[in-house]
Tab-separated table of N, CA and C in Angstrom:
chain	number	residue	atom	x	y	z
K	1247	MET	N	53.145	-48.478	-148.530
K	1247	MET	CA	51.920	-49.180	-148.778
K	1247	MET	C	51.204	-49.405	-147.458
K	1248	GLU	N	49.906	-49.249	-147.473
K	1248	GLU	CA	49.122	-49.299	-146.247
K	1248	GLU	C	48.281	-50.561	-146.207
K	1249	ASN	N	48.451	-51.365	-145.171
K	1249	ASN	CA	47.654	-52.574	-144.968
K	1249	ASN	C	47.648	-53.489	-146.197
K	1250	GLN	N	48.750	-53.570	-146.907
K	1250	GLN	CA	48.837	-54.409	-148.096
K	1250	GLN	C	49.864	-55.495	-147.858
K	1251	GLU	N	49.489	-56.721	-148.162
K	1251	GLU	CA	50.434	-57.827	-148.086
K	1251	GLU	C	50.911	-58.082	-149.507
K	1252	LEU	N	52.177	-57.867	-149.766
K	1252	LEU	CA	52.704	-58.115	-151.099
K	1252	LEU	C	52.842	-59.620	-151.292
K	1253	ALA	N	52.146	-60.127	-152.279
K	1253	ALA	CA	52.157	-61.568	-152.539
K	1253	ALA	C	53.360	-61.945	-153.380
K	1254	ASP	N	53.703	-63.198	-153.340
K	1254	ASP	CA	54.766	-63.740	-154.180
K	1254	ASP	C	54.242	-63.799	-155.612
K	1255	PRO	N	54.811	-63.005	-156.527
K	1255	PRO	CA	54.308	-62.966	-157.897
K	1255	PRO	C	54.371	-64.314	-158.612
K	1256	SER	N	55.139	-65.259	-158.116
K	1256	SER	CA	55.242	-66.551	-158.790
K	1256	SER	C	54.004	-67.416	-158.560
K	1257	GLN	N	53.149	-67.056	-157.593
K	1257	GLN	CA	51.931	-67.836	-157.350
K	1257	GLN	C	50.905	-67.511	-158.431
K	1258	ASN	N	50.423	-68.540	-159.114
K	1258	ASN	CA	49.424	-68.343	-160.161
K	1258	ASN	C	48.098	-67.896	-159.562
K	1259	ASN	N	47.341	-67.122	-160.343
K	1259	ASN	CA	46.011	-66.647	-159.982
K	1259	ASN	C	45.995	-65.796	-158.719
K	1260	ARG	N	47.112	-65.293	-158.307
K	1260	ARG	CA	47.178	-64.467	-157.101
K	1260	ARG	C	47.230	-63.003	-157.511
K	1261	GLN	N	46.330	-62.188	-156.942
K	1261	GLN	CA	46.339	-60.759	-157.218
K	1261	GLN	C	47.183	-60.067	-156.155
K	1262	PHE	N	47.909	-59.029	-156.556
K	1262	PHE	CA	48.732	-58.302	-155.601
K	1262	PHE	C	49.012	-56.896	-156.113
K	1263	ILE	N	49.334	-56.018	-155.172
K	1263	ILE	CA	49.680	-54.631	-155.476
K	1263	ILE	C	51.126	-54.581	-155.952
K	1264	ILE	N	51.342	-53.903	-157.069
K	1264	ILE	CA	52.696	-53.701	-157.589
K	1264	ILE	C	53.239	-52.358	-157.094
K	1265	SER	N	52.423	-51.308	-157.225
K	1265	SER	CA	52.870	-49.989	-156.781
K	1265	SER	C	51.670	-49.082	-156.523
K	1266	GLU	N	51.925	-48.042	-155.734
K	1266	GLU	CA	50.935	-47.011	-155.462
K	1266	GLU	C	51.605	-45.666	-155.675
K	1267	GLU	N	51.031	-44.850	-156.576
K	1267	GLU	CA	51.622	-43.560	-156.923
K	1267	GLU	C	50.648	-42.448	-156.531
K	1268	LEU	N	51.114	-41.507	-155.712
K	1268	LEU	CA	50.287	-40.388	-155.296
K	1268	LEU	C	49.984	-39.486	-156.491
K	1269	THR	N	48.711	-39.225	-156.719
K	1269	THR	CA	48.287	-38.333	-157.797
K	1269	THR	C	48.045	-36.933	-157.258
K	1270	THR	N	47.254	-36.842	-156.183
K	1270	THR	CA	46.993	-35.555	-155.539
K	1270	THR	C	46.573	-35.802	-154.097
K	1271	GLU	N	46.804	-34.812	-153.238
K	1271	GLU	CA	46.455	-34.965	-151.838
K	1271	GLU	C	45.816	-33.689	-151.310
K	1272	GLY	N	44.722	-33.852	-150.575
K	1272	GLY	CA	44.037	-32.736	-149.928
K	1272	GLY	C	44.087	-32.904	-148.427
K	1273	LYS	N	43.271	-32.118	-147.727
K	1273	LYS	CA	43.246	-32.159	-146.266
K	1273	LYS	C	42.672	-33.474	-145.747
K	1274	TRP	N	41.639	-34.007	-146.394
K	1274	TRP	CA	40.917	-35.179	-145.894
K	1274	TRP	C	41.209	-36.466	-146.654
K	1275	VAL	N	41.507	-36.361	-147.953
K	1275	VAL	CA	41.735	-37.558	-148.777
K	1275	VAL	C	42.876	-37.329	-149.759
K	1276	LYS	N	43.366	-38.449	-150.272
K	1276	LYS	CA	44.361	-38.383	-151.345
K	1276	LYS	C	43.931	-39.354	-152.440
K	1277	LEU	N	44.360	-39.080	-153.651
K	1277	LEU	CA	44.068	-39.932	-154.800
K	1277	LEU	C	45.365	-40.589	-155.233
K	1278	GLU	N	45.317	-41.912	-155.383
K	1278	GLU	CA	46.487	-42.661	-155.810
K	1278	GLU	C	46.172	-43.472	-157.058
K	1279	LYS	N	47.204	-43.679	-157.861
K	1279	LYS	CA	47.125	-44.604	-158.993
K	1279	LYS	C	47.744	-45.907	-158.491
K	1280	THR	N	46.914	-46.930	-158.371
K	1280	THR	CA	47.350	-48.223	-157.854
K	1280	THR	C	47.547	-49.180	-159.021
K	1281	THR	N	48.741	-49.727	-159.124
K	1281	THR	CA	49.039	-50.719	-160.157
K	1281	THR	C	49.042	-52.083	-159.486
K	1282	TYR	N	48.326	-53.036	-160.086
K	1282	TYR	CA	48.218	-54.367	-159.488
K	1282	TYR	C	48.189	-55.438	-160.562
K	1283	MET	N	48.417	-56.676	-160.130
K	1283	MET	CA	48.376	-57.838	-161.012
K	1283	MET	C	47.009	-58.494	-160.838
K	1284	ASP	N	46.305	-58.729	-161.958
K	1284	ASP	CA	45.010	-59.398	-161.862
K	1284	ASP	C	45.206	-60.917	-161.907
K	1285	PRO	N	44.147	-61.712	-161.723
K	1285	PRO	CA	44.325	-63.174	-161.634
K	1285	PRO	C	44.829	-63.832	-162.911
K	1286	THR	N	44.726	-63.114	-164.039
K	1286	THR	CA	45.207	-63.694	-165.298
K	1286	THR	C	46.679	-63.360	-165.556
K	1287	GLY	N	47.283	-62.566	-164.636
K	1287	GLY	CA	48.679	-62.175	-164.808
K	1287	GLY	C	48.836	-60.842	-165.510
K	1288	LYS	N	47.730	-60.168	-165.814
K	1288	LYS	CA	47.776	-58.874	-166.502
K	1288	LYS	C	47.957	-57.747	-165.488
K	1289	THR	N	48.814	-56.777	-165.809
K	1289	THR	CA	49.017	-55.601	-164.978
K	1289	THR	C	47.908	-54.598	-165.282
K	1290	ARG	N	47.279	-54.112	-164.230
K	1290	ARG	CA	46.175	-53.155	-164.373
K	1290	ARG	C	46.399	-51.972	-163.435
K	1291	THR	N	45.666	-50.884	-163.705
K	1291	THR	CA	45.718	-49.719	-162.813
K	1291	THR	C	44.317	-49.409	-162.292
K	1292	TRP	N	44.288	-48.797	-161.131
K	1292	TRP	CA	43.036	-48.474	-160.450
K	1292	TRP	C	43.217	-47.127	-159.777
K	1293	GLU	N	42.221	-46.262	-159.873
K	1293	GLU	CA	42.254	-45.001	-159.138
K	1293	GLU	C	41.672	-45.257	-157.754
K	1294	THR	N	42.455	-44.947	-156.724
K	1294	THR	CA	42.091	-45.261	-155.350
K	1294	THR	C	42.055	-43.991	-154.504
K	1295	VAL	N	40.985	-43.838	-153.719
K	1295	VAL	CA	40.875	-42.735	-152.766
K	1295	VAL	C	41.260	-43.277	-151.395
K	1296	LYS	N	42.119	-42.546	-150.692
K	1296	LYS	CA	42.521	-42.960	-149.345
K	1296	LYS	C	42.369	-41.793	-148.386
K	1297	ARG	N	41.922	-42.094	-147.178
K	1297	ARG	CA	41.811	-41.084	-146.131
K	1297	ARG	C	43.204	-40.662	-145.683
K	1298	THR	N	43.361	-39.395	-145.387
K	1298	THR	CA	44.632	-38.894	-144.845
K	1298	THR	C	44.544	-38.734	-143.334
K	1299	THR	N	43.381	-39.046	-142.760
K	1299	THR	CA	43.127	-38.748	-141.350
K	1299	THR	C	43.348	-39.912	-140.397
K	1300	ARG	N	43.474	-41.132	-140.891
K	1300	ARG	CA	43.629	-42.290	-139.999
K	1300	ARG	C	45.033	-42.300	-139.411
K	1301	LYS	N	45.097	-42.317	-138.091
K	1301	LYS	CA	46.397	-42.293	-137.415
K	1301	LYS	C	46.445	-43.372	-136.359
K	1302	GLY	N	46.411	-44.622	-136.780
K	1302	GLY	CA	46.546	-45.715	-135.830
K	1302	GLY	C	45.244	-46.207	-135.229
K	1303	GLN	N	44.130	-45.528	-135.499
K	1303	GLN	CA	42.859	-46.023	-134.983
K	1303	GLN	C	42.469	-47.300	-135.717
K	1304	SER	N	41.507	-48.005	-135.154
K	1304	SER	CA	41.045	-49.247	-135.772
K	1304	SER	C	40.253	-48.980	-137.046
K	1305	ALA	N	39.706	-47.768	-137.192
K	1305	ALA	CA	38.941	-47.385	-138.385
K	1305	ALA	C	39.005	-45.866	-138.518
K	1306	ASP	N	38.560	-45.368	-139.656
K	1306	ASP	CA	38.537	-43.919	-139.870
K	1306	ASP	C	37.467	-43.247	-139.032
K	1307	GLY	N	36.312	-43.888	-138.957
K	1307	GLY	CA	35.200	-43.224	-138.308
K	1307	GLY	C	34.189	-44.170	-137.711
K	1308	VAL	N	33.060	-43.570	-137.336
K	1308	VAL	CA	31.940	-44.316	-136.769
K	1308	VAL	C	30.668	-43.935	-137.517
K	1309	THR	N	29.797	-44.900	-137.660
K	1309	THR	CA	28.443	-44.688	-138.157
K	1309	THR	C	27.524	-45.134	-137.031
K	1310	ILE	N	26.622	-44.256	-136.633
K	1310	ILE	CA	25.808	-44.515	-135.453
K	1310	ILE	C	24.379	-44.869	-135.857
K	1311	ILE	N	23.864	-45.964	-135.275
K	1311	ILE	CA	22.443	-46.307	-135.419
K	1311	ILE	C	21.797	-45.933	-134.086
K	1312	PRO	N	21.195	-44.724	-134.024
K	1312	PRO	CA	20.622	-44.258	-132.769
K	1312	PRO	C	19.161	-44.716	-132.638
K	1313	VAL	N	18.869	-45.468	-131.586
K	1313	VAL	CA	17.524	-45.978	-131.360
K	1313	VAL	C	16.906	-45.170	-130.219
K	1314	LEU	N	15.906	-44.347	-130.556
K	1314	LEU	CA	15.236	-43.501	-129.584
K	1314	LEU	C	14.084	-44.277	-128.953
K	1315	GLN	N	14.115	-44.393	-127.636
K	1315	GLN	CA	13.097	-45.135	-126.890
K	1315	GLN	C	12.389	-44.177	-125.943
K	1316	ARG	N	11.050	-44.118	-126.075
K	1316	ARG	CA	10.236	-43.260	-125.204
K	1316	ARG	C	9.030	-44.056	-124.710
K	1317	THR	N	8.639	-43.777	-123.488
K	1317	THR	CA	7.471	-44.448	-122.914
K	1317	THR	C	6.239	-44.154	-123.771
K	1318	LEU	N	5.457	-45.203	-124.064
K	1318	LEU	CA	4.210	-45.113	-124.827
K	1318	LEU	C	4.394	-44.664	-126.275
K	1319	HIS	N	5.583	-44.842	-126.826
K	1319	HIS	CA	5.858	-44.526	-128.230
K	1319	HIS	C	6.570	-45.708	-128.885
K	1320	TYR	N	6.454	-45.801	-130.203
K	1320	TYR	CA	7.266	-46.773	-130.926
K	1320	TYR	C	8.721	-46.342	-130.859
K	1321	GLU	N	9.638	-47.318	-130.920
K	1321	GLU	CA	11.055	-46.970	-131.044
K	1321	GLU	C	11.258	-46.291	-132.389
K	1322	CYS	N	12.175	-45.329	-132.431
K	1322	CYS	CA	12.492	-44.608	-133.665
K	1322	CYS	C	13.993	-44.689	-133.923
K	1323	ILE	N	14.343	-44.656	-135.176
K	1323	ILE	CA	15.744	-44.515	-135.582
K	1323	ILE	C	15.936	-43.045	-135.931
K	1324	VAL	N	16.945	-42.425	-135.353
K	1324	VAL	CA	17.215	-41.012	-135.597
K	1324	VAL	C	18.172	-40.899	-136.786
K	1325	LEU	N	17.791	-40.090	-137.768
K	1325	LEU	CA	18.633	-39.817	-138.933
K	1325	LEU	C	18.914	-38.326	-138.995
K	1326	VAL	N	19.957	-37.947	-139.699
K	1326	VAL	CA	20.268	-36.530	-139.884
K	1326	VAL	C	20.194	-36.185	-141.367
K	1327	LYS	N	19.778	-34.959	-141.632
K	1327	LYS	CA	19.704	-34.444	-143.004
K	1327	LYS	C	20.873	-33.490	-143.178
K	1328	GLN	N	21.742	-33.797	-144.155
K	1328	GLN	CA	22.929	-32.981	-144.380
K	1328	GLN	C	23.112	-32.714	-145.866
K	1329	PHE	N	23.581	-31.517	-146.187
K	1329	PHE	CA	23.941	-31.199	-147.562
K	1329	PHE	C	25.274	-31.870	-147.866
K	1330	ARG	N	25.339	-32.593	-148.977
K	1330	ARG	CA	26.570	-33.280	-149.374
K	1330	ARG	C	27.027	-32.754	-150.738
K	1331	PRO	N	28.097	-31.947	-150.763
K	1331	PRO	CA	28.572	-31.351	-152.011
K	1331	PRO	C	28.836	-32.346	-153.150
K	1332	PRO	N	29.383	-33.563	-152.891
K	1332	PRO	CA	29.643	-34.454	-154.026
K	1332	PRO	C	28.395	-34.809	-154.838
K	1333	ILE	N	27.221	-34.811	-154.199
K	1333	ILE	CA	26.008	-35.105	-154.964
K	1333	ILE	C	25.170	-33.855	-155.218
K	1334	GLY	N	25.615	-32.717	-154.685
K	1334	GLY	CA	24.918	-31.464	-154.916
K	1334	GLY	C	23.533	-31.414	-154.295
K	1335	GLY	N	23.335	-32.129	-153.196
K	1335	GLY	CA	22.016	-32.133	-152.574
K	1335	GLY	C	22.060	-32.660	-151.154
K	1336	TYR	N	20.870	-32.804	-150.601
K	1336	TYR	CA	20.735	-33.278	-149.229
K	1336	TYR	C	20.614	-34.793	-149.168
K	1337	CYS	N	21.122	-35.364	-148.079
K	1337	CYS	CA	21.017	-36.803	-147.824
K	1337	CYS	C	20.403	-36.995	-146.447
K	1338	LEU	N	19.609	-38.035	-146.322
K	1338	LEU	CA	19.116	-38.481	-145.035
K	1338	LEU	C	20.002	-39.652	-144.656
K	1339	GLU	N	20.722	-39.530	-143.550
K	1339	GLU	CA	21.740	-40.531	-143.233
K	1339	GLU	C	21.878	-40.733	-141.729
K	1340	PHE	N	22.559	-41.807	-141.367
K	1340	PHE	CA	22.874	-42.046	-139.966
K	1340	PHE	C	23.896	-40.996	-139.522
K	1341	PRO	N	23.834	-40.544	-138.267
K	1341	PRO	CA	24.909	-39.687	-137.769
K	1341	PRO	C	26.239	-40.431	-137.898
K	1342	ALA	N	27.290	-39.703	-138.171
K	1342	ALA	CA	28.600	-40.333	-138.375
K	1342	ALA	C	29.690	-39.289	-138.220
K	1343	GLY	N	30.921	-39.760	-138.062
K	1343	GLY	CA	32.040	-38.843	-137.981
K	1343	GLY	C	33.347	-39.583	-137.806
K	1344	LEU	N	34.414	-38.829	-137.860
K	1344	LEU	CA	35.752	-39.399	-137.729
K	1344	LEU	C	36.099	-39.649	-136.267
K	1345	ILE	N	36.941	-40.638	-136.052
K	1345	ILE	CA	37.454	-40.949	-134.714
K	1345	ILE	C	38.677	-40.065	-134.469
K	1346	ASP	N	38.667	-39.333	-133.365
K	1346	ASP	CA	39.798	-38.467	-133.018
K	1346	ASP	C	40.975	-39.292	-132.495
K	1347	ASP	N	42.159	-38.687	-132.490
K	1347	ASP	CA	43.345	-39.340	-131.927
K	1347	ASP	C	43.060	-39.782	-130.493
K	1348	ASN	N	43.510	-40.972	-130.139
K	1348	ASN	CA	43.365	-41.525	-128.785
K	1348	ASN	C	41.918	-41.610	-128.310
K	1349	GLU	N	40.979	-41.781	-129.250
K	1349	GLU	CA	39.562	-41.894	-128.914
K	1349	GLU	C	39.076	-43.282	-129.310
K	1350	SER	N	38.275	-43.895	-128.476
K	1350	SER	CA	37.705	-45.202	-128.820
K	1350	SER	C	36.533	-44.999	-129.773
K	1351	PRO	N	36.179	-46.035	-130.543
K	1351	PRO	CA	34.997	-45.924	-131.413
K	1351	PRO	C	33.729	-45.593	-130.616
K	1352	GLU	N	33.602	-46.175	-129.444
K	1352	GLU	CA	32.421	-45.932	-128.615
K	1352	GLU	C	32.338	-44.465	-128.175
K	1353	ALA	N	33.467	-43.917	-127.735
K	1353	ALA	CA	33.502	-42.505	-127.316
K	1353	ALA	C	33.221	-41.586	-128.502
K	1354	ALA	N	33.775	-41.912	-129.662
K	1354	ALA	CA	33.529	-41.114	-130.872
K	1354	ALA	C	32.049	-41.140	-131.240
K	1355	ALA	N	31.423	-42.306	-131.112
K	1355	ALA	CA	30.004	-42.436	-131.457
K	1355	ALA	C	29.145	-41.566	-130.546
K	1356	LEU	N	29.404	-41.600	-129.250
K	1356	LEU	CA	28.622	-40.782	-128.321
K	1356	LEU	C	28.852	-39.297	-128.568
K	1357	ARG	N	30.097	-38.920	-128.846
K	1357	ARG	CA	30.423	-37.511	-129.133
K	1357	ARG	C	29.725	-37.037	-130.397
K	1358	GLU	N	29.843	-37.819	-131.480
K	1358	GLU	CA	29.230	-37.440	-132.758
K	1358	GLU	C	27.704	-37.382	-132.662
K	1359	LEU	N	27.116	-38.345	-131.946
K	1359	LEU	CA	25.665	-38.341	-131.782
K	1359	LEU	C	25.206	-37.056	-131.107
K	1360	GLU	N	25.888	-36.670	-130.033
K	1360	GLU	CA	25.507	-35.453	-129.330
K	1360	GLU	C	25.762	-34.212	-130.182
K	1361	GLU	N	26.892	-34.159	-130.890
K	1361	GLU	CA	27.197	-33.009	-131.744
K	1361	GLU	C	26.152	-32.831	-132.838
K	1362	GLU	N	25.763	-33.929	-133.495
K	1362	GLU	CA	24.885	-33.830	-134.659
K	1362	GLU	C	23.398	-33.794	-134.324
K	1363	THR	N	23.005	-34.390	-133.196
K	1363	THR	CA	21.575	-34.474	-132.885
K	1363	THR	C	21.213	-33.847	-131.541
K	1364	GLY	N	22.176	-33.702	-130.649
K	1364	GLY	CA	21.895	-33.231	-129.307
K	1364	GLY	C	21.549	-34.353	-128.338
K	1365	TYR	N	21.309	-35.549	-128.846
K	1365	TYR	CA	20.936	-36.675	-127.989
K	1365	TYR	C	22.138	-37.240	-127.243
K	1366	LYS	N	21.860	-37.733	-126.031
K	1366	LYS	CA	22.849	-38.462	-125.243
K	1366	LYS	C	22.340	-39.883	-125.093
K	1367	GLY	N	23.229	-40.852	-125.303
K	1367	GLY	CA	22.790	-42.242	-125.266
K	1367	GLY	C	23.792	-43.169	-124.628
K	1368	ASP	N	23.474	-44.453	-124.732
K	1368	ASP	CA	24.314	-45.516	-124.187
K	1368	ASP	C	24.673	-46.492	-125.302
K	1369	ILE	N	25.897	-46.971	-125.282
K	1369	ILE	CA	26.360	-47.924	-126.293
K	1369	ILE	C	25.650	-49.264	-126.089
K	1370	ALA	N	25.060	-49.780	-127.150
K	1370	ALA	CA	24.449	-51.108	-127.111
K	1370	ALA	C	25.367	-52.129	-127.781
K	1371	GLU	N	26.027	-51.691	-128.864
K	1371	GLU	CA	26.849	-52.615	-129.643
K	1371	GLU	C	27.802	-51.827	-130.535
K	1372	CYS	N	28.977	-52.401	-130.785
K	1372	CYS	CA	29.962	-51.790	-131.683
K	1372	CYS	C	30.536	-52.889	-132.574
K	1373	SER	N	30.431	-52.704	-133.877
K	1373	SER	CA	30.927	-53.713	-134.822
K	1373	SER	C	32.440	-53.612	-134.968
K	1374	PRO	N	33.048	-54.655	-135.527
K	1374	PRO	CA	34.450	-54.510	-135.957
K	1374	PRO	C	34.499	-53.483	-137.102
K	1375	ALA	N	35.666	-53.062	-137.481
K	1375	ALA	CA	35.805	-52.130	-138.604
K	1375	ALA	C	35.308	-52.795	-139.885
K	1376	VAL	N	34.504	-52.045	-140.650
K	1376	VAL	CA	33.992	-52.544	-141.926
K	1376	VAL	C	34.322	-51.529	-143.023
K	1377	SER	N	34.503	-52.026	-144.253
K	1377	SER	CA	34.806	-51.156	-145.391
K	1377	SER	C	33.536	-50.484	-145.883
K	1378	MET	N	33.660	-49.222	-146.256
K	1378	MET	CA	32.502	-48.451	-146.700
K	1378	MET	C	32.251	-48.591	-148.199
K	1379	ASP	N	33.287	-48.486	-148.996
K	1379	ASP	CA	33.158	-48.518	-150.449
K	1379	ASP	C	34.479	-49.040	-151.022
K	1380	PRO	N	34.762	-50.347	-150.818
K	1380	PRO	CA	36.094	-50.873	-151.131
K	1380	PRO	C	36.476	-50.835	-152.607
K	1381	GLY	N	35.525	-50.624	-153.488
K	1381	GLY	CA	35.863	-50.483	-154.900
K	1381	GLY	C	36.415	-49.113	-155.224
K	1382	LEU	N	36.279	-48.177	-154.300
K	1382	LEU	CA	36.745	-46.819	-154.513
K	1382	LEU	C	37.802	-46.382	-153.500
K	1383	SER	N	37.577	-46.751	-152.211
K	1383	SER	CA	38.449	-46.193	-151.180
K	1383	SER	C	38.793	-47.211	-150.098
K	1384	ASN	N	39.714	-46.789	-149.223
K	1384	ASN	CA	40.095	-47.615	-148.080
K	1384	ASN	C	39.359	-47.169	-146.812
K	1385	CYS	N	38.311	-46.365	-146.940
K	1385	CYS	CA	37.574	-45.843	-145.783
K	1385	CYS	C	36.905	-46.977	-145.019
K	1386	THR	N	37.061	-46.921	-143.692
K	1386	THR	CA	36.467	-47.925	-142.822
K	1386	THR	C	35.711	-47.239	-141.694
K	1387	THR	N	34.755	-47.971	-141.123
K	1387	THR	CA	33.953	-47.425	-140.032
K	1387	THR	C	33.570	-48.532	-139.067
K	1388	HIS	N	33.278	-48.141	-137.847
K	1388	HIS	CA	32.631	-49.028	-136.887
K	1388	HIS	C	31.160	-48.641	-136.908
K	1389	VAL	N	30.269	-49.617	-136.988
K	1389	VAL	CA	28.840	-49.349	-136.890
K	1389	VAL	C	28.481	-49.523	-135.415
K	1390	VAL	N	28.009	-48.438	-134.809
K	1390	VAL	CA	27.760	-48.417	-133.371
K	1390	VAL	C	26.269	-48.183	-133.127
K	1391	THR	N	25.638	-49.127	-132.433
K	1391	THR	CA	24.239	-48.964	-132.059
K	1391	THR	C	24.186	-48.295	-130.693
K	1392	VAL	N	23.401	-47.215	-130.616
K	1392	VAL	CA	23.276	-46.449	-129.386
K	1392	VAL	C	21.800	-46.361	-129.022
K	1393	THR	N	21.461	-46.667	-127.779
K	1393	THR	CA	20.091	-46.491	-127.309
K	1393	THR	C	19.982	-45.137	-126.620
K	1394	ILE	N	18.878	-44.458	-126.882
K	1394	ILE	CA	18.634	-43.132	-126.323
K	1394	ILE	C	17.364	-43.211	-125.482
K	1395	ASN	N	17.473	-42.852	-124.216
K	1395	ASN	CA	16.304	-42.790	-123.351
K	1395	ASN	C	15.646	-41.437	-123.584
K	1396	GLY	N	14.582	-41.430	-124.385
K	1396	GLY	CA	13.906	-40.191	-124.740
K	1396	GLY	C	13.137	-39.565	-123.599
K	1397	ASP	N	12.988	-40.287	-122.491
K	1397	ASP	CA	12.288	-39.752	-121.327
K	1397	ASP	C	13.213	-38.955	-120.404
K	1398	GLU	N	14.545	-39.091	-120.585
K	1398	GLU	CA	15.487	-38.321	-119.768
K	1398	GLU	C	15.403	-36.847	-120.165
K	1399	ALA	N	15.544	-35.980	-119.181
K	1399	ALA	CA	15.412	-34.529	-119.408
K	1399	ALA	C	16.338	-34.030	-120.522
K	1400	ALA	N	17.563	-34.535	-120.575
K	1400	ALA	CA	18.537	-34.084	-121.581
K	1400	ALA	C	18.116	-34.452	-122.997
K	1401	ASN	N	17.212	-35.428	-123.137
K	1401	ASN	CA	16.817	-35.904	-124.459
K	1401	ASN	C	15.405	-35.492	-124.867
K	1402	VAL	N	14.737	-34.675	-124.050
K	1402	VAL	CA	13.368	-34.269	-124.388
K	1402	VAL	C	13.359	-33.264	-125.534
K	1403	ARG	N	14.208	-32.251	-125.484
K	1403	ARG	CA	14.321	-31.262	-126.562
K	1403	ARG	C	15.798	-31.090	-126.924
K	1404	PRO	N	16.392	-32.086	-127.548
K	1404	PRO	CA	17.838	-32.016	-127.830
K	1404	PRO	C	18.159	-30.974	-128.897
K	1405	LYS	N	19.324	-30.394	-128.769
K	1405	LYS	CA	19.788	-29.410	-129.751
K	1405	LYS	C	21.198	-29.797	-130.188
K	1406	PRO	N	21.446	-29.835	-131.505
K	1406	PRO	CA	22.818	-30.106	-131.983
K	1406	PRO	C	23.780	-29.036	-131.495
K	1407	LYS	N	25.054	-29.374	-131.463
K	1407	LYS	CA	26.082	-28.414	-131.065
K	1407	LYS	C	26.095	-27.253	-132.056
K	1408	PRO	N	26.398	-26.029	-131.584
K	1408	PRO	CA	26.512	-24.894	-132.505
K	1408	PRO	C	27.555	-25.197	-133.587
K	1409	GLY	N	27.245	-24.830	-134.796
K	1409	GLY	CA	28.156	-25.078	-135.908
K	1409	GLY	C	27.820	-26.332	-136.690
K	1410	GLU	N	27.071	-27.256	-136.088
K	1410	GLU	CA	26.630	-28.455	-136.819
K	1410	GLU	C	25.452	-28.058	-137.698
K	1411	VAL	N	25.470	-28.509	-138.926
K	1411	VAL	CA	24.417	-28.130	-139.866
K	1411	VAL	C	23.571	-29.348	-140.237
K	1412	CYS	N	23.099	-30.049	-139.216
K	1412	CYS	CA	22.283	-31.236	-139.407
K	1412	CYS	C	20.892	-30.974	-138.877
K	1413	GLY	N	19.926	-31.600	-139.504
K	1413	GLY	CA	18.566	-31.606	-138.968
K	1413	GLY	C	18.198	-33.047	-138.657
K	1414	SER	N	17.514	-33.292	-137.526
K	1414	SER	CA	17.157	-34.660	-137.150
K	1414	SER	C	15.827	-35.055	-137.768
K	1415	ASN	N	15.745	-36.318	-138.171
K	1415	ASN	CA	14.530	-36.922	-138.701
K	1415	ASN	C	14.376	-38.279	-138.027
K	1416	PHE	N	13.168	-38.813	-138.024
K	1416	PHE	CA	12.904	-40.055	-137.320
K	1416	PHE	C	12.234	-41.076	-138.219
K	1417	LEU	N	12.668	-42.320	-138.120
K	1417	LEU	CA	12.013	-43.455	-138.769
K	1417	LEU	C	11.474	-44.347	-137.668
K	1418	THR	N	10.194	-44.637	-137.711
K	1418	THR	CA	9.586	-45.495	-136.688
K	1418	THR	C	9.849	-46.943	-136.998
K	1419	LYS	N	10.268	-47.685	-135.976
K	1419	LYS	CA	10.440	-49.134	-136.097
K	1419	LYS	C	9.106	-49.775	-135.765
K	1420	GLU	N	8.507	-50.466	-136.726
K	1420	GLU	CA	7.238	-51.154	-136.453
K	1420	GLU	C	7.363	-52.603	-136.787
């Protein structure tokens, strides 16, 4: 069991995990049948998705809020457009990615930002790990705010790393 505190079943109104049974496992995620006790004392089951990639990091990944700052321009938030197979279409989203082994959330954020957008920036803030969709999965992320100096030569015409299939879009902060 991962990050689960087994409660004393004798405590009334206390919910707790009874068991977790692996249903199927892929390269990135696994599906488990989770049996738990609800507050009324009834045993219930839940289908749970869990990442297979977390190896001791504080979270699975990072979500980056990139703030592009240029002289004589409004600040912009940089978003990426990516095809997402689960919805069969494109999404406009914050750059994001998994944290590699022995990598800090801050280093992962700077790496992912450069890979997906070509921009190089500076860390402004990094949140604690937060749950992404706790009703479905145990996926967690750090939300990292990065400032980008758009006047620096490296950021004037940024290009994503080869192999990345993202397009950059901008939202103006007004």
